[in-house]
């Protein structure tokens, strides 16, 4: 296991800005409004030769009746449970806040090492003003500026002193499965069903998940990174900057994943936004498992399941060779099957076929069912086939008249390749080149 550092504090004190500085990226959404960061967000950092994972949490609010603030408080509790070291961030310009005192009370009771970082102290003359935070009873204070980086080196020097002598595991080679879909279709509930714990905030308010979260799943013979994304909305409905950043992050998660688990809401059918997400997955040549969630809420007869599936495939044609699984995340019906199928689709996407096997099989099929006579009465002859050494399944057919290969014959060849070597759930590409 890697070392873990959690950043906690009340809302709007600069936790996400510090997170971005530590991981040297803009992974967390930074916005000047209270409560922007809702779920825990993970990134990797290293200092003085020591690697560690950084957790950015939602703002800690004690005793609030607000649904998000209550859920954020639970997230911080989970982050504290996971962390080796906790950075408690306060606002040096605002001074000691009553919420800082509430958070400090909880942190004094925890058995983890807590470092009190006083943010927004950009120049040495302000360091003296930070002394009032000694009153929180957490020992030494560390003035810094998350925006400019002043003092963060000294803070990190202290952080790594308390990290166990452990090395961070390299997850870069693990398959990445991204859970995507419109807002409020049950993505976070599905993640929780996969993991068997409340890993993400779950409420029935659309747009709860704003950042993308990575969780390693290593059980039952499977080992991969599970990515929970913010819900994808139509661009016309993206009014806030926060929503815009979330949509961009979801698109990036699709671009960087190996398999996308596309979740739709059974009670709402398959709408145009679901189609847009599916086409985005297909365009990026990612493996796909389509999950019909909330199936327990649908009134059904013996034909409902088949009719619903046929409706989806008719709308997504010509790409129809992908698994569709009907689930209920709340009741955990067939949720494990989703992971098993995502693993299978990943293996299909990685499949490589030898040149000899490909030519022996496909040339025999082509000879028995040759393409139509090309223009000017010339015969179209396919002479040789090879699979490219690419991250996604791509095949080149060398022939004498590549521009004369009709679309229906391309689909015929694609379907043969799919059925013989099992590329179920994976978009594949066929190219025709003159030999």
CSV table of C-alpha atoms in Angstrom, one decimal:
chain,number,residue,atom,x,y,z
A,1,UNK,CA,0.0,0.0,0.0
A,2,UNK,CA,1.2,3.5,-0.7
A,3,UNK,CA,1.5,6.2,2.0
A,4,UNK,CA,-1.5,8.5,2.2
A,5,UNK,CA,-1.7,12.2,3.1
A,6,UNK,CA,-5.2,13.7,3.7
A,7,UNK,CA,-6.0,17.4,3.3
A,8,UNK,CA,-8.9,18.4,5.5
A,9,UNK,CA,-10.5,21.7,6.8
A,10,UNK,CA,-13.6,23.8,6.6
A,11,UNK,CA,-14.9,24.9,3.2
A,12,UNK,CA,-13.1,27.5,1.1
A,13,UNK,CA,-9.7,27.6,2.8
A,14,UNK,CA,-7.6,26.5,-0.2
A,15,UNK,CA,-7.5,22.7,0.2
A,16,UNK,CA,-7.9,22.0,-3.5
A,17,UNK,CA,-5.3,24.6,-4.5
A,18,UNK,CA,-2.9,22.9,-2.1
A,19,UNK,CA,-3.8,19.5,-3.6
A,20,UNK,CA,-3.1,20.8,-7.2
A,21,UNK,CA,0.3,22.1,-6.1
A,22,UNK,CA,1.2,18.9,-4.4
A,23,UNK,CA,0.3,16.7,-7.4
A,24,UNK,CA,1.5,19.4,-9.8
A,25,UNK,CA,-1.7,19.4,-11.9
A,26,UNK,CA,-5.2,20.8,-12.0
A,27,UNK,CA,-6.9,17.5,-11.0
A,28,UNK,CA,-9.1,19.0,-8.4
A,29,UNK,CA,-11.8,21.6,-9.3
A,30,UNK,CA,-10.9,25.0,-7.9
A,31,UNK,CA,-13.8,27.5,-7.6
A,32,UNK,CA,-14.4,30.4,-5.3
A,33,UNK,CA,-17.6,29.0,-3.8
A,34,UNK,CA,-18.1,27.0,-0.6
A,35,UNK,CA,-18.4,23.3,-0.9
A,36,UNK,CA,-17.1,22.8,-4.4
A,37,UNK,CA,-15.1,19.6,-3.6
A,38,UNK,CA,-17.7,17.0,-2.5
A,39,UNK,CA,-16.0,13.6,-2.9
A,40,UNK,CA,-12.5,12.6,-1.9
A,41,UNK,CA,-10.1,13.1,-4.8
A,42,UNK,CA,-6.8,11.2,-5.1
A,43,UNK,CA,-3.5,12.2,-6.7
A,44,UNK,CA,0.2,11.2,-6.4
A,45,UNK,CA,3.1,13.2,-5.1
A,46,UNK,CA,6.6,12.8,-4.0
A,47,UNK,CA,9.0,14.8,-1.8
A,48,UNK,CA,12.6,14.1,-0.8
A,49,UNK,CA,12.5,10.7,-2.6
A,50,UNK,CA,9.3,9.6,-0.8
A,51,UNK,CA,6.2,8.9,-2.8
A,52,UNK,CA,2.7,9.2,-1.4
A,53,UNK,CA,-1.0,9.5,-2.3
A,54,UNK,CA,-2.8,12.8,-1.6
A,55,UNK,CA,-6.5,12.9,-0.7
A,56,UNK,CA,-8.4,16.2,-1.2
A,57,UNK,CA,-11.6,16.2,0.8
A,58,UNK,CA,-14.7,18.2,0.9
A,59,UNK,CA,-14.9,21.0,3.4
A,60,UNK,CA,-15.5,19.7,6.9
A,61,UNK,CA,-18.7,21.2,8.5
A,62,UNK,CA,-19.8,19.9,11.9
A,63,UNK,CA,-23.4,19.7,13.0
A,64,UNK,CA,-24.9,20.9,9.7
A,65,UNK,CA,-28.4,20.0,8.6
A,66,UNK,CA,-27.4,20.5,4.9
A,67,UNK,CA,-27.4,17.2,3.1
A,68,UNK,CA,-24.1,17.9,1.2
A,69,UNK,CA,-22.3,19.2,4.3
A,70,UNK,CA,-23.3,16.1,6.2
A,71,UNK,CA,-22.1,13.9,3.4
A,72,UNK,CA,-18.9,15.9,3.1
A,73,UNK,CA,-18.3,15.4,6.9
A,74,UNK,CA,-18.6,11.6,6.4
A,75,UNK,CA,-16.1,11.9,3.5
A,76,UNK,CA,-13.5,13.6,5.8
A,77,UNK,CA,-14.0,10.9,8.4
A,78,UNK,CA,-13.3,8.2,5.8
A,79,UNK,CA,-10.2,10.2,4.6
A,80,UNK,CA,-8.9,10.4,8.2
A,81,UNK,CA,-9.4,6.6,8.6
A,82,UNK,CA,-7.3,6.0,5.4
A,83,UNK,CA,-4.5,8.6,6.0
A,84,UNK,CA,-1.1,8.2,7.5
A,85,UNK,CA,-0.7,12.0,7.9
A,86,UNK,CA,-3.3,14.7,8.0
A,87,UNK,CA,-2.8,18.3,6.8
A,88,UNK,CA,-5.4,20.5,8.5
A,89,UNK,CA,-5.7,23.7,6.4
A,90,UNK,CA,-6.9,27.0,7.9
A,91,UNK,CA,-7.2,30.5,6.4
A,92,UNK,CA,-4.5,32.8,7.8
A,93,UNK,CA,-6.3,35.9,6.5
A,94,UNK,CA,-9.7,35.1,8.1
A,95,UNK,CA,-8.2,34.1,11.5
A,96,UNK,CA,-9.5,31.4,13.7
A,97,UNK,CA,-13.1,30.4,12.7
A,98,UNK,CA,-15.6,28.6,14.9
A,99,UNK,CA,-15.6,25.8,12.3
A,100,UNK,CA,-11.8,25.5,12.6
A,101,UNK,CA,-12.3,24.9,16.4
A,102,UNK,CA,-14.9,22.3,15.7
A,103,UNK,CA,-12.6,20.5,13.2
A,104,UNK,CA,-9.6,20.8,15.6
A,105,UNK,CA,-11.7,19.2,18.4
A,106,UNK,CA,-12.2,16.1,16.2
A,107,UNK,CA,-8.6,16.0,15.0
A,108,UNK,CA,-7.2,16.2,18.5
A,109,UNK,CA,-9.1,12.9,19.3
A,110,UNK,CA,-7.8,11.0,16.2
A,111,UNK,CA,-4.6,9.0,16.6
A,112,UNK,CA,-3.0,10.1,13.3
A,113,UNK,CA,-0.3,12.8,12.9
A,114,UNK,CA,-1.9,16.1,12.3
A,115,UNK,CA,0.0,19.1,10.8
A,116,UNK,CA,-1.7,22.5,11.0
A,117,UNK,CA,-1.1,24.4,7.8
A,118,UNK,CA,-2.0,28.1,7.8
A,119,UNK,CA,-2.8,29.1,4.2
A,120,UNK,CA,-2.7,32.5,2.6
A,121,UNK,CA,0.3,33.7,4.5
A,122,UNK,CA,2.3,34.8,1.4
A,123,UNK,CA,5.0,36.9,3.1
A,124,UNK,CA,7.1,36.5,6.3
A,125,UNK,CA,5.5,39.6,7.8
A,126,UNK,CA,2.2,37.7,8.0
A,127,UNK,CA,3.8,34.7,9.7
A,128,UNK,CA,3.3,36.4,13.1
A,129,UNK,CA,-0.4,36.7,12.5
A,130,UNK,CA,-0.6,33.0,12.1
A,131,UNK,CA,0.4,32.5,15.7
A,132,UNK,CA,-3.2,32.8,16.9
A,133,UNK,CA,-3.8,29.3,15.5
A,134,UNK,CA,-1.7,27.8,18.3
A,135,UNK,CA,-4.9,28.2,20.3
A,136,UNK,CA,-6.4,25.2,18.4
A,137,UNK,CA,-4.1,22.9,20.4
A,138,UNK,CA,-2.5,21.0,17.6
A,139,UNK,CA,1.1,21.9,18.2
A,140,UNK,CA,3.4,23.5,15.7
A,141,UNK,CA,1.9,25.6,12.9
A,142,UNK,CA,3.2,25.8,9.3
A,143,UNK,CA,2.5,29.1,7.4
A,144,UNK,CA,2.3,28.7,3.7
A,145,UNK,CA,0.6,29.9,0.5
A,146,UNK,CA,-1.0,27.3,-1.7
A,147,UNK,CA,-1.4,29.8,-4.5
A,148,UNK,CA,2.3,30.9,-4.7
A,149,UNK,CA,4.0,27.9,-3.1
A,150,UNK,CA,5.6,29.9,-0.3
A,151,UNK,CA,6.2,27.6,2.7
A,152,UNK,CA,4.9,24.4,1.1
A,153,UNK,CA,8.4,22.9,1.0
A,154,UNK,CA,8.8,23.3,4.8
A,155,UNK,CA,5.3,21.7,5.2
A,156,UNK,CA,6.3,18.8,3.0
A,157,UNK,CA,9.6,18.3,4.8
A,158,UNK,CA,7.5,17.7,7.9
A,159,UNK,CA,4.9,15.5,6.2
A,160,UNK,CA,7.5,13.0,4.9
A,161,UNK,CA,9.1,12.7,8.4
A,162,UNK,CA,5.9,10.9,9.6
A,163,UNK,CA,5.3,8.7,6.5
A,164,UNK,CA,6.1,5.0,7.0
A,165,UNK,CA,9.0,3.7,5.0
A,166,UNK,CA,6.9,2.3,2.2
A,167,UNK,CA,6.9,2.7,-1.5
A,168,UNK,CA,4.0,3.7,-3.7
A,169,UNK,CA,2.7,0.9,-6.0
A,170,UNK,CA,2.8,1.7,-9.6
A,171,UNK,CA,-0.8,1.5,-11.0
A,172,UNK,CA,0.0,2.8,-14.5
A,173,UNK,CA,-0.1,-0.7,-16.0
A,174,UNK,CA,-3.5,-1.6,-14.5
A,175,UNK,CA,-6.6,-1.6,-16.7
A,176,UNK,CA,-8.8,1.5,-16.3
A,177,UNK,CA,-12.6,1.1,-16.2
A,178,UNK,CA,-14.5,4.4,-16.2
A,179,UNK,CA,-18.1,4.5,-14.9
A,180,UNK,CA,-19.9,7.1,-17.1
A,181,UNK,CA,-23.3,8.3,-17.8
A,182,UNK,CA,-25.8,11.2,-17.5
A,183,UNK,CA,-26.2,12.8,-14.0
A,184,UNK,CA,-28.3,10.9,-11.5
A,185,UNK,CA,-28.4,7.5,-13.2
A,186,UNK,CA,-26.8,5.7,-10.2
A,187,UNK,CA,-23.0,5.8,-11.0
A,188,UNK,CA,-21.9,6.4,-7.4
A,189,UNK,CA,-24.4,3.8,-6.1
A,190,UNK,CA,-22.9,1.3,-8.6
A,191,UNK,CA,-19.4,2.1,-7.5
A,192,UNK,CA,-20.5,1.5,-3.9
A,193,UNK,CA,-22.1,-1.8,-4.9
A,194,UNK,CA,-18.9,-2.9,-6.6
A,195,UNK,CA,-16.7,-2.0,-3.6
A,196,UNK,CA,-19.1,-3.0,-0.8
A,197,UNK,CA,-18.7,0.3,1.1
A,198,UNK,CA,-19.8,3.9,0.8
A,199,UNK,CA,-16.7,5.0,-1.2
A,200,UNK,CA,-18.5,8.0,-2.8
A,201,UNK,CA,-21.2,10.4,-1.7
A,202,UNK,CA,-24.7,9.1,-2.8
A,203,UNK,CA,-27.6,11.5,-2.8
A,204,UNK,CA,-30.6,11.7,-5.1
A,205,UNK,CA,-29.6,15.2,-6.3
A,206,UNK,CA,-28.3,15.3,-9.9
A,207,UNK,CA,-24.6,16.4,-10.3
A,208,UNK,CA,-23.4,15.3,-6.9
A,209,UNK,CA,-20.1,13.8,-8.2
A,210,UNK,CA,-18.0,16.6,-9.7
A,211,UNK,CA,-14.5,15.2,-9.7
A,212,UNK,CA,-13.3,11.9,-11.1
A,213,UNK,CA,-12.3,9.4,-8.4
A,214,UNK,CA,-9.8,6.5,-8.9
A,215,UNK,CA,-10.1,3.3,-6.7
A,216,UNK,CA,-8.1,0.2,-7.1
A,217,UNK,CA,-10.2,-3.0,-7.2
A,218,UNK,CA,-8.1,-6.1,-6.5
A,219,UNK,CA,-10.2,-9.2,-5.7
A,220,UNK,CA,-11.8,-12.3,-7.2
A,221,UNK,CA,-8.9,-12.6,-9.7
A,222,UNK,CA,-9.4,-9.1,-11.0
A,223,UNK,CA,-7.1,-6.1,-10.6
A,224,UNK,CA,-7.9,-2.7,-12.2
A,225,UNK,CA,-8.5,1.0,-11.5
A,226,UNK,CA,-12.2,2.0,-11.2
A,227,UNK,CA,-12.9,5.6,-12.2
A,228,UNK,CA,-16.1,7.3,-11.1
A,229,UNK,CA,-16.8,10.4,-13.2
A,230,UNK,CA,-19.1,13.4,-12.9
A,231,UNK,CA,-22.3,13.0,-14.8
A,232,UNK,CA,-22.2,14.1,-18.4
A,233,UNK,CA,-24.8,16.8,-19.3
A,234,UNK,CA,-25.7,18.3,-22.6
A,235,UNK,CA,-23.5,21.4,-23.2
A,236,UNK,CA,-26.6,23.7,-23.4
A,237,UNK,CA,-27.3,22.7,-19.8
A,238,UNK,CA,-23.9,23.5,-18.4
A,239,UNK,CA,-24.4,26.8,-16.8
A,240,UNK,CA,-21.8,26.9,-14.0
A,241,UNK,CA,-18.1,26.8,-14.6
A,242,UNK,CA,-18.0,23.9,-12.1
A,243,UNK,CA,-20.3,21.9,-14.4
A,244,UNK,CA,-18.1,22.7,-17.4
A,245,UNK,CA,-15.0,21.4,-15.6
A,246,UNK,CA,-16.8,18.3,-14.5
A,247,UNK,CA,-18.0,17.5,-18.1
A,248,UNK,CA,-14.5,18.0,-19.4
A,249,UNK,CA,-13.1,15.7,-16.7
A,250,UNK,CA,-15.7,13.0,-17.7
A,251,UNK,CA,-14.7,13.3,-21.3
A,252,UNK,CA,-11.0,13.0,-20.3
A,253,UNK,CA,-11.8,9.9,-18.2
A,254,UNK,CA,-13.3,8.3,-21.3
A,255,UNK,CA,-10.4,9.2,-23.4
A,256,UNK,CA,-7.9,7.7,-20.9
A,257,UNK,CA,-9.8,4.5,-19.9
A,258,UNK,CA,-9.7,1.1,-21.5
A,259,UNK,CA,-13.3,0.1,-20.9
A,260,UNK,CA,-16.2,2.5,-20.3
A,261,UNK,CA,-19.1,1.2,-18.2
A,262,UNK,CA,-22.0,3.3,-19.5
A,263,UNK,CA,-24.9,3.4,-17.1
A,264,UNK,CA,-28.4,4.5,-18.2
A,265,UNK,CA,-31.6,4.8,-16.2
A,266,UNK,CA,-34.1,2.1,-17.0
A,267,UNK,CA,-37.0,4.4,-15.9
A,268,UNK,CA,-36.0,7.1,-18.5
A,269,UNK,CA,-35.1,4.9,-21.4
A,270,UNK,CA,-32.2,5.5,-23.8
A,271,UNK,CA,-32.2,9.2,-24.7
A,272,UNK,CA,-30.1,11.4,-27.0
A,273,UNK,CA,-27.5,12.2,-24.3
A,274,UNK,CA,-27.0,8.5,-23.7
A,275,UNK,CA,-26.4,8.1,-27.4
A,276,UNK,CA,-23.9,11.0,-27.4
A,277,UNK,CA,-21.9,9.3,-24.6
A,278,UNK,CA,-22.0,6.0,-26.4
A,279,UNK,CA,-20.7,7.6,-29.6
A,280,UNK,CA,-18.0,9.3,-27.6
A,281,UNK,CA,-16.9,5.9,-26.3
A,282,UNK,CA,-17.0,4.4,-29.8
A,283,UNK,CA,-15.2,7.3,-31.4
A,284,UNK,CA,-12.4,6.9,-28.9
A,285,UNK,CA,-12.3,3.2,-29.6
A,286,UNK,CA,-12.9,2.1,-26.0
A,287,UNK,CA,-14.4,-1.1,-24.8
A,288,UNK,CA,-17.9,-0.7,-23.5
A,289,UNK,CA,-20.4,-2.4,-21.2
A,290,UNK,CA,-23.8,-0.9,-21.2
A,291,UNK,CA,-25.6,-1.1,-17.9
A,292,UNK,CA,-29.3,-0.6,-17.5
A,293,UNK,CA,-29.6,0.5,-13.9
A,294,UNK,CA,-32.8,0.7,-11.8
A,295,UNK,CA,-34.3,-2.3,-13.6
A,296,UNK,CA,-36.1,-3.2,-10.4
A,297,UNK,CA,-38.3,0.0,-10.8
A,298,UNK,CA,-39.6,-1.1,-14.3
A,299,UNK,CA,-42.9,-2.9,-14.7
A,300,UNK,CA,-42.1,-5.9,-16.9
A,301,UNK,CA,-43.5,-8.9,-18.6
A,302,UNK,CA,-41.7,-11.8,-20.3
A,303,UNK,CA,-40.8,-9.6,-23.3
A,304,UNK,CA,-39.8,-6.4,-21.6
A,305,UNK,CA,-36.1,-7.3,-21.2
A,306,UNK,CA,-35.7,-8.3,-24.9
A,307,UNK,CA,-37.7,-5.4,-26.2
A,308,UNK,CA,-35.6,-2.9,-24.2
A,309,UNK,CA,-32.4,-4.5,-25.5
A,310,UNK,CA,-33.5,-4.5,-29.1
A,311,UNK,CA,-34.5,-0.8,-28.9
A,312,UNK,CA,-31.1,0.1,-27.7
A,313,UNK,CA,-29.2,-1.9,-30.4
A,314,UNK,CA,-31.4,-0.5,-33.1
A,315,UNK,CA,-30.6,3.0,-32.1
A,316,UNK,CA,-26.9,2.4,-31.8
A,317,UNK,CA,-26.4,0.5,-35.1
A,318,UNK,CA,-24.1,-0.2,-36.8
A,319,UNK,CA,-22.2,-0.7,-33.5
A,320,UNK,CA,-24.3,-3.4,-31.8
A,321,UNK,CA,-21.8,-5.9,-30.6
A,322,UNK,CA,-21.5,-5.0,-26.9
A,323,UNK,CA,-22.9,-6.5,-23.7
A,324,UNK,CA,-26.1,-5.1,-22.1
A,325,UNK,CA,-26.6,-5.9,-18.4
A,326,UNK,CA,-29.8,-5.1,-16.5
A,327,UNK,CA,-29.1,-4.3,-12.9
A,328,UNK,CA,-30.2,-2.6,-9.7
A,329,UNK,CA,-27.3,-0.9,-7.9
A,330,UNK,CA,-29.4,-0.4,-4.7
A,331,UNK,CA,-30.3,-4.1,-4.5
A,332,UNK,CA,-26.9,-5.2,-5.9
A,333,UNK,CA,-28.5,-7.3,-8.6
A,334,UNK,CA,-26.0,-8.5,-11.2
A,335,UNK,CA,-23.5,-5.8,-10.2
A,336,UNK,CA,-20.6,-8.2,-10.0
A,337,UNK,CA,-21.5,-9.4,-13.5
A,338,UNK,CA,-20.8,-5.9,-14.7
A,339,UNK,CA,-17.2,-6.1,-13.5
A,340,UNK,CA,-16.8,-9.6,-14.9
A,341,UNK,CA,-18.0,-8.4,-18.2
A,342,UNK,CA,-15.8,-5.3,-18.2
A,343,UNK,CA,-12.8,-7.5,-17.5
A,344,UNK,CA,-13.8,-9.8,-20.4
A,345,UNK,CA,-14.2,-6.8,-22.8
A,346,UNK,CA,-10.8,-5.5,-21.7
A,347,UNK,CA,-9.3,-8.9,-22.6
A,348,UNK,CA,-11.1,-8.7,-26.0
A,349,UNK,CA,-9.7,-5.3,-26.6
A,350,UNK,CA,-6.1,-6.5,-25.9
A,351,UNK,CA,-6.5,-9.6,-28.2
A,352,UNK,CA,-3.8,-10.0,-30.9
A,353,UNK,CA,-4.2,-12.4,-33.8
A,354,UNK,CA,-1.2,-13.9,-35.6
A,355,UNK,CA,-0.7,-13.0,-39.2
A,356,UNK,CA,-0.8,-16.6,-40.3
A,357,UNK,CA,-4.1,-17.4,-38.4
A,358,UNK,CA,-5.7,-14.2,-39.7
A,359,UNK,CA,-4.8,-14.9,-43.3
A,360,UNK,CA,-5.6,-18.6,-43.3
A,361,UNK,CA,-9.0,-17.9,-41.9
A,362,UNK,CA,-10.1,-14.7,-43.6
A,363,UNK,CA,-8.7,-15.4,-47.0
A,364,UNK,CA,-10.7,-18.6,-47.1
A,365,UNK,CA,-13.9,-16.7,-46.2
A,366,UNK,CA,-13.1,-14.0,-48.8
A,367,UNK,CA,-12.6,-16.6,-51.5
A,368,UNK,CA,-15.9,-18.3,-50.7
A,369,UNK,CA,-17.7,-14.9,-50.6
A,370,UNK,CA,-15.7,-12.5,-52.7
A,371,UNK,CA,-16.6,-8.8,-52.9
A,372,UNK,CA,-18.7,-7.5,-55.8
A,373,UNK,CA,-17.1,-6.7,-59.1
A,374,UNK,CA,-15.5,-3.2,-58.9
A,375,UNK,CA,-15.9,-0.3,-61.2
A,376,UNK,CA,-14.9,-0.8,-64.9
A,377,UNK,CA,-15.5,-4.5,-64.6
A,378,UNK,CA,-12.3,-5.2,-62.7
A,379,UNK,CA,-12.2,-7.8,-59.9
A,380,UNK,CA,-11.4,-6.6,-56.4
A,381,UNK,CA,-8.8,-8.9,-54.9
A,382,UNK,CA,-7.8,-8.9,-51.2
A,383,UNK,CA,-4.3,-10.5,-51.0
A,384,UNK,CA,-3.0,-10.1,-47.4
A,385,UNK,CA,-4.3,-9.1,-44.0
A,386,UNK,CA,-2.5,-8.0,-40.8
A,387,UNK,CA,-3.3,-6.6,-37.4
A,388,UNK,CA,-1.6,-3.4,-36.5
A,389,UNK,CA,0.4,-3.1,-33.3
A,390,UNK,CA,-1.9,-0.6,-31.9
A,391,UNK,CA,-3.6,-0.1,-28.5
A,392,UNK,CA,-7.0,-0.9,-30.1
A,393,UNK,CA,-7.9,-3.7,-32.6
A,394,UNK,CA,-7.1,-2.4,-36.1
A,395,UNK,CA,-6.7,-4.5,-39.2
A,396,UNK,CA,-5.2,-3.7,-42.7
A,397,UNK,CA,-6.5,-5.5,-45.8
A,398,UNK,CA,-4.1,-5.1,-48.7
A,399,UNK,CA,-5.9,-5.2,-52.1
A,400,UNK,CA,-5.7,-4.0,-55.6
A,401,UNK,CA,-8.6,-1.5,-55.5
A,402,UNK,CA,-9.0,-0.2,-51.9
A,403,UNK,CA,-11.3,2.6,-52.9
A,404,UNK,CA,-13.8,0.2,-54.4
A,405,UNK,CA,-14.5,-1.8,-51.3
A,406,UNK,CA,-18.2,-1.2,-50.4
A,407,UNK,CA,-19.4,-0.4,-46.9
A,408,UNK,CA,-21.6,-3.5,-46.7
A,409,UNK,CA,-18.6,-5.7,-47.5
A,410,UNK,CA,-16.5,-3.9,-44.8
A,411,UNK,CA,-19.3,-4.7,-42.3
A,412,UNK,CA,-19.4,-8.3,-43.5
A,413,UNK,CA,-15.6,-8.7,-42.9
A,414,UNK,CA,-15.9,-6.9,-39.5
A,415,UNK,CA,-18.7,-9.2,-38.4
A,416,UNK,CA,-16.7,-12.3,-39.4
A,417,UNK,CA,-13.6,-11.1,-37.4
A,418,UNK,CA,-15.9,-10.3,-34.4
A,419,UNK,CA,-17.6,-13.7,-34.4
A,420,UNK,CA,-14.5,-15.8,-35.0
A,421,UNK,CA,-12.1,-14.1,-32.5
A,422,UNK,CA,-14.6,-12.5,-30.0
A,423,UNK,CA,-14.2,-8.7,-30.0
A,424,UNK,CA,-17.5,-8.4,-28.2
A,425,UNK,CA,-17.8,-4.9,-26.6
A,426,UNK,CA,-14.9,-3.4,-28.6
A,427,UNK,CA,-15.0,-1.1,-31.6
A,428,UNK,CA,-12.6,-2.3,-34.3
A,429,UNK,CA,-11.3,-0.6,-37.4
A,430,UNK,CA,-10.7,-2.0,-40.9
A,431,UNK,CA,-8.4,-0.2,-43.3
A,432,UNK,CA,-7.9,-1.0,-47.0
A,433,UNK,CA,-4.6,-0.2,-48.6
A,434,UNK,CA,-3.1,-0.9,-52.1
A,435,UNK,CA,-0.4,-3.5,-52.0
